[in-house]
Coordinates of C-alpha atoms and ligand atoms in Angstrom, one line a residue:
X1 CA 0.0 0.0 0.0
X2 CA 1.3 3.4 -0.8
X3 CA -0.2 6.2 1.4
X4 CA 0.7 9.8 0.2
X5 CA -0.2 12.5 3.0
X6 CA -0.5 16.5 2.4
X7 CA 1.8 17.8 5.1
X8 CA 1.5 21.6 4.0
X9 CA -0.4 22.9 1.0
X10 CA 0.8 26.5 0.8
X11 CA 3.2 28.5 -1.4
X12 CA 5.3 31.0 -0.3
X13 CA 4.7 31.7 3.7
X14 CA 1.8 29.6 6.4
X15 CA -1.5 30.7 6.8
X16 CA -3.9 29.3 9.4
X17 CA -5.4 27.2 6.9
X18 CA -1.4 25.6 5.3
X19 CA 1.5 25.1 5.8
X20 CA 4.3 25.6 3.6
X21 CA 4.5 22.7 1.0
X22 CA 5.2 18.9 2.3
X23 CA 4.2 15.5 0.9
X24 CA 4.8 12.6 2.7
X25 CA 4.5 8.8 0.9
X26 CA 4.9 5.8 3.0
X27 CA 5.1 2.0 2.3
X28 CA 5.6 -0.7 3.9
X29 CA 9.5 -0.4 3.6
X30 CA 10.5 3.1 2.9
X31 CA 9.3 6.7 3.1
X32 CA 9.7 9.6 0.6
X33 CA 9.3 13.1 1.3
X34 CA 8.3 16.2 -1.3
X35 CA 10.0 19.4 -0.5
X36 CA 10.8 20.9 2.7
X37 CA 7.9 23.7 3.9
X38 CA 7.3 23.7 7.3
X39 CA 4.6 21.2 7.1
X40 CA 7.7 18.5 7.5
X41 CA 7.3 19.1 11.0
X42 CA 3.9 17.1 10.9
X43 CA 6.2 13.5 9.7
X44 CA 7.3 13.8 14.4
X45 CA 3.8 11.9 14.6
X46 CA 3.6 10.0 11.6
X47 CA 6.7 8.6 10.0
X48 CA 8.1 5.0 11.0
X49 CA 11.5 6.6 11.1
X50 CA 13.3 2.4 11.5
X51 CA 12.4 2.7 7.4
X52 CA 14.3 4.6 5.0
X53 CA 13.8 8.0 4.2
X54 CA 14.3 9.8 0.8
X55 CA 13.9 13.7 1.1
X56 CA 13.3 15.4 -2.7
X57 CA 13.8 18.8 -2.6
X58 CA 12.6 20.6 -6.2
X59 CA 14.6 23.7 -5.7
X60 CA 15.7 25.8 -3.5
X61 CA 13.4 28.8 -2.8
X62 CA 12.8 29.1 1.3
X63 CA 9.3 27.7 0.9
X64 CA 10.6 24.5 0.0
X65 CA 13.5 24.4 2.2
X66 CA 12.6 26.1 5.6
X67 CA 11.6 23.1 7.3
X68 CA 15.5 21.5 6.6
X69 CA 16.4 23.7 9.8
X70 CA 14.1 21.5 12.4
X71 CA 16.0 17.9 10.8
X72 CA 17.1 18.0 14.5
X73 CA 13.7 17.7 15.5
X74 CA 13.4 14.0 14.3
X75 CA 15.3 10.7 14.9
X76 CA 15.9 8.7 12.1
X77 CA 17.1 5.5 12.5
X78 CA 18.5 5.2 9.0
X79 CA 20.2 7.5 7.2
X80 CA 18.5 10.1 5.7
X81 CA 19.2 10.9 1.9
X82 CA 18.3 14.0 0.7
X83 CA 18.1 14.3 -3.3
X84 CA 19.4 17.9 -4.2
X85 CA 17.3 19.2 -7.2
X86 CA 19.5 19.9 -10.6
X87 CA 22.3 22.8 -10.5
X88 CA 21.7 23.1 -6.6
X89 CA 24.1 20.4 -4.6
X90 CA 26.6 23.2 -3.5
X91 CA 23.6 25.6 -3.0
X92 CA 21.8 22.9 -0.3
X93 CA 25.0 22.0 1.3
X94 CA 25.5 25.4 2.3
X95 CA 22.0 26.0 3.7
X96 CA 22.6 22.7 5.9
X97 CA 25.3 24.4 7.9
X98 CA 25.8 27.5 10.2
X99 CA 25.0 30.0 10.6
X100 CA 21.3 29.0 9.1
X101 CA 21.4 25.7 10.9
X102 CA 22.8 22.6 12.3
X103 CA 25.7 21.6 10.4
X104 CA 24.0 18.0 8.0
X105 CA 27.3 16.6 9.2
X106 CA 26.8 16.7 13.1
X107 CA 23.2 15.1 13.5
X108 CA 23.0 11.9 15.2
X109 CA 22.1 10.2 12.4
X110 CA 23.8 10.0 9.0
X111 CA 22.9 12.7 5.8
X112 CA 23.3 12.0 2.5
X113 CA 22.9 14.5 0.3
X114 CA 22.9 12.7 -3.6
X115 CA 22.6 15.5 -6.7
X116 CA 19.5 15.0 -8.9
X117 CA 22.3 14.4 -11.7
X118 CA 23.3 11.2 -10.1
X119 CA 20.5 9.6 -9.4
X120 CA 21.5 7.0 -11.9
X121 CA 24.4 6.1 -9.8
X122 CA 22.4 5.2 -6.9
X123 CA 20.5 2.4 -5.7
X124 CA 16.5 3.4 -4.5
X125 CA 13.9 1.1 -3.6
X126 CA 12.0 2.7 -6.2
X127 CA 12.2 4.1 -10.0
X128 CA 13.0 8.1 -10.1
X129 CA 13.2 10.8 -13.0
X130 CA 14.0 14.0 -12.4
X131 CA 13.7 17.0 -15.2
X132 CA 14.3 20.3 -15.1
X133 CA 11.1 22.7 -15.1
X134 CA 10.4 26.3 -15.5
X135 CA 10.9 28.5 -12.9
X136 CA 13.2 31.4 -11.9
X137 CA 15.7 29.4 -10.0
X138 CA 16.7 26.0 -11.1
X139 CA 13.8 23.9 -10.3
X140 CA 13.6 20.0 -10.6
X141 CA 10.0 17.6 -11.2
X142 CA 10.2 14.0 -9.9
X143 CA 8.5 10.9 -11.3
X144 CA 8.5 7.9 -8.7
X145 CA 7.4 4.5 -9.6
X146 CA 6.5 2.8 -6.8
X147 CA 5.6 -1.0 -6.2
X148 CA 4.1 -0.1 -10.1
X149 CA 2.1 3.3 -9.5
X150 CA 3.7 6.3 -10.6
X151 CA 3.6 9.4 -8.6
X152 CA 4.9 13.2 -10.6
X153 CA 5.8 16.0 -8.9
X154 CA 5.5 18.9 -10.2
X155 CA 6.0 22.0 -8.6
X156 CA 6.8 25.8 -9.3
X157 CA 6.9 25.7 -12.9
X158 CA 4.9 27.2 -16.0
X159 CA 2.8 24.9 -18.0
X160 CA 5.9 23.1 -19.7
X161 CA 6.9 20.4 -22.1
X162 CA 9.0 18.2 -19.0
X163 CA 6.0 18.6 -17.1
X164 CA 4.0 16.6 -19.5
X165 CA 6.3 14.3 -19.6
X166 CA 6.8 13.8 -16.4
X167 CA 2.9 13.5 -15.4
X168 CA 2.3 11.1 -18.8
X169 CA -0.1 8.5 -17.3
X170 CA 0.5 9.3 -13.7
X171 CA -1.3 7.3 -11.1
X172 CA -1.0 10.7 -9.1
X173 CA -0.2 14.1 -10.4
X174 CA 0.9 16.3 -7.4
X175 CA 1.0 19.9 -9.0
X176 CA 0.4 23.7 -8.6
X177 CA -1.9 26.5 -8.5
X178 CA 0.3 29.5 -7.3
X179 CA -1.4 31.8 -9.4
X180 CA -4.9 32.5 -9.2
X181 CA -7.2 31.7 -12.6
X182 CA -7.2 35.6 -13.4
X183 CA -4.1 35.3 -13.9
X184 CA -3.8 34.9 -17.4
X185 CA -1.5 34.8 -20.1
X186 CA 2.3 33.3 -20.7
X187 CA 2.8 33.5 -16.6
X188 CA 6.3 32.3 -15.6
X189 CA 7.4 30.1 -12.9
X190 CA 3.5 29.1 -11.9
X191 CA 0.4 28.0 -13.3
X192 CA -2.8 28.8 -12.3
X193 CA -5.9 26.1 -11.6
X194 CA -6.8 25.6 -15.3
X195 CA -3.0 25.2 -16.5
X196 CA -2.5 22.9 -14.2
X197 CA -5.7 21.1 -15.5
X198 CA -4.8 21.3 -19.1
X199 CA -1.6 19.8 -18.0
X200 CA -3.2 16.7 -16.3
X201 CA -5.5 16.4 -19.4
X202 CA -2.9 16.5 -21.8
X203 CA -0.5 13.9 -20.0
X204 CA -3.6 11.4 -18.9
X205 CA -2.9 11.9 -15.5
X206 CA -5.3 9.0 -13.6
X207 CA -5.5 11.7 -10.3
X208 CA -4.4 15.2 -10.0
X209 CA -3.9 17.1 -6.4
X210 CA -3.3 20.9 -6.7
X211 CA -1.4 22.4 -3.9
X212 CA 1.4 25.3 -3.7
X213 CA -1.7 27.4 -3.3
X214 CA 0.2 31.3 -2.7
X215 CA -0.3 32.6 0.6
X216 CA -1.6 35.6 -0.7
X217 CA -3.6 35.2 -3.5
X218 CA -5.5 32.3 -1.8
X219 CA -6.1 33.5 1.6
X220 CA -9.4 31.3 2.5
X221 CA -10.5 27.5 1.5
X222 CA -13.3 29.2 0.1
X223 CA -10.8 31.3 -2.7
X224 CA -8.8 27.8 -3.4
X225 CA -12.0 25.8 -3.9
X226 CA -13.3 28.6 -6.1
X227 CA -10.2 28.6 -8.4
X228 CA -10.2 25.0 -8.3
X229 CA -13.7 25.1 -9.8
X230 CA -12.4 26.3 -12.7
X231 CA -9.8 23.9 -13.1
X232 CA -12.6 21.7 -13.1
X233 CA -14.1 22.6 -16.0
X234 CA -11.3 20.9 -18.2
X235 CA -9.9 18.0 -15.4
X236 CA -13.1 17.0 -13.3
X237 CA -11.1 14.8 -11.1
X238 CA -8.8 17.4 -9.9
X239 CA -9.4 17.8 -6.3
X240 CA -8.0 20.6 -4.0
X241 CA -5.5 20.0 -1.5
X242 CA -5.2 20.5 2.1
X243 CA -2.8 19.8 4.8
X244 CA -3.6 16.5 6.4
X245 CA -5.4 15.0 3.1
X246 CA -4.8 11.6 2.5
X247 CA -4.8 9.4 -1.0
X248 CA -4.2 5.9 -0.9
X249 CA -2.9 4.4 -4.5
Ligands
ZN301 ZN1 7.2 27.8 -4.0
ZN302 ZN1 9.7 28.7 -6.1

């Protein structure tokens, strides 16, 4: 069984109603984690931490990185492999270290940090892809097939070719809605709720969960479920996250 958990929902800072953007996935043998937000916090209660853990980060702006600083804050009995999205190894390794927090090398528990490039070179308990998407800083998708379901993630980028490919057929498309649907035109580095819908249409995605909802723009469930309406319109089973949603695959 592969459970996939919405630890935070929100772009770009917390709101009483998200947290900055988290996925969790467990099996029966291993555990992966999307991004960084602060919703990693929530994995304390929840995560098995005697499996494996695999942290993907997709790049390297704070809202997907903030929660690295509370690592300390969990006790994994593995070591914990962190997959640095493209162009950003030296970038990450930096962050994990004074003066913005505990130095990776000094938990009680080992860190490995492995570069999206050489994920080839590594073993996984699982199948991985990563591509390069569009976004103002280097930002990296994932495609994990797991035990035969394939999850994409695809996050902070505009409606894009590797995006496509990386959803193609997707048991679970995981994707954005930073902008709101007035937002119109070539927008750069998001999509709003109906990009994001053309893009599950057009790669056949079997599920599609929008999340990375901006702070800002979507202040209220109410404003995200309203936007998501219109995604609606051209993906009907694209369903609106929120932090502590579960989907079972
Ligand atoms: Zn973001
Ligand atoms: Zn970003």
């Amino acid at each position: 069984m592969i459970k996939v958990t919405l630890l935070g929902t929100n772009g770009w800072f917390d709101t009483p109603i998200g947290s900055t953007t988290c996925t969790l996935v467990q099996t029966d043998n291993f555990v992966v984690i999307l991004d960084s937000g602060y919703g990693i916090y929530k994995i304390k209660e929840i995560v098995d931490f005697d499996k494996p853990v695999y942290l993907f980060i997709t790049h390297l702006h704070l809202d997907h990185v903030i929660g690295l600083h509370v690592l300390d804050y969990f006790e994994f009995k593995q070591p914990l492999r962190i997959i640095a999205p493209l162009e950003s190894t030296e970038a990450l390794k930096a962050l994990l270290k004074p003066p913005y927090t505990t130095d990776y090398t000094a938990h009680p528990y080992e860190v490995e940090i492995i570069s999206a490039e050489d994920l080839a070179q590594h073993q996984f308990p699982f199948e991985v892809e990563a591509l390069p998407l569009e976004h103002v800083v280097p930002d990296t998708g994932y495609r994990l097939t797991i035990d035969e379901k394939v999850i994409a993630f695809v996050l902070d980028t505009s409606y894009c070719e590797n995006a496509v490919k990386l959803a193609r057929g997707a048991d679970l498309l995981i994707t954005e809605s930073g902008f709101l649907p007035e937002k119109t035109g070539k927008l750069f580095g998001h999509m709003n709720p109906v990009q994001a819908a053309t893009l599950a249409k057009e790669a056949g995605a079997k599920q599609t969960l929008l999340i990375h909802f901006g702070g800002n723009a979507y202040s209220t469930i109410h404003r995200r479920s309203t936007a998501v309406a219109t995604g609606r319109e051209i993906c009907p089973s694209m369903v609106m996250g929120l932090d502590g949603m579960e989907v079972i695959l």
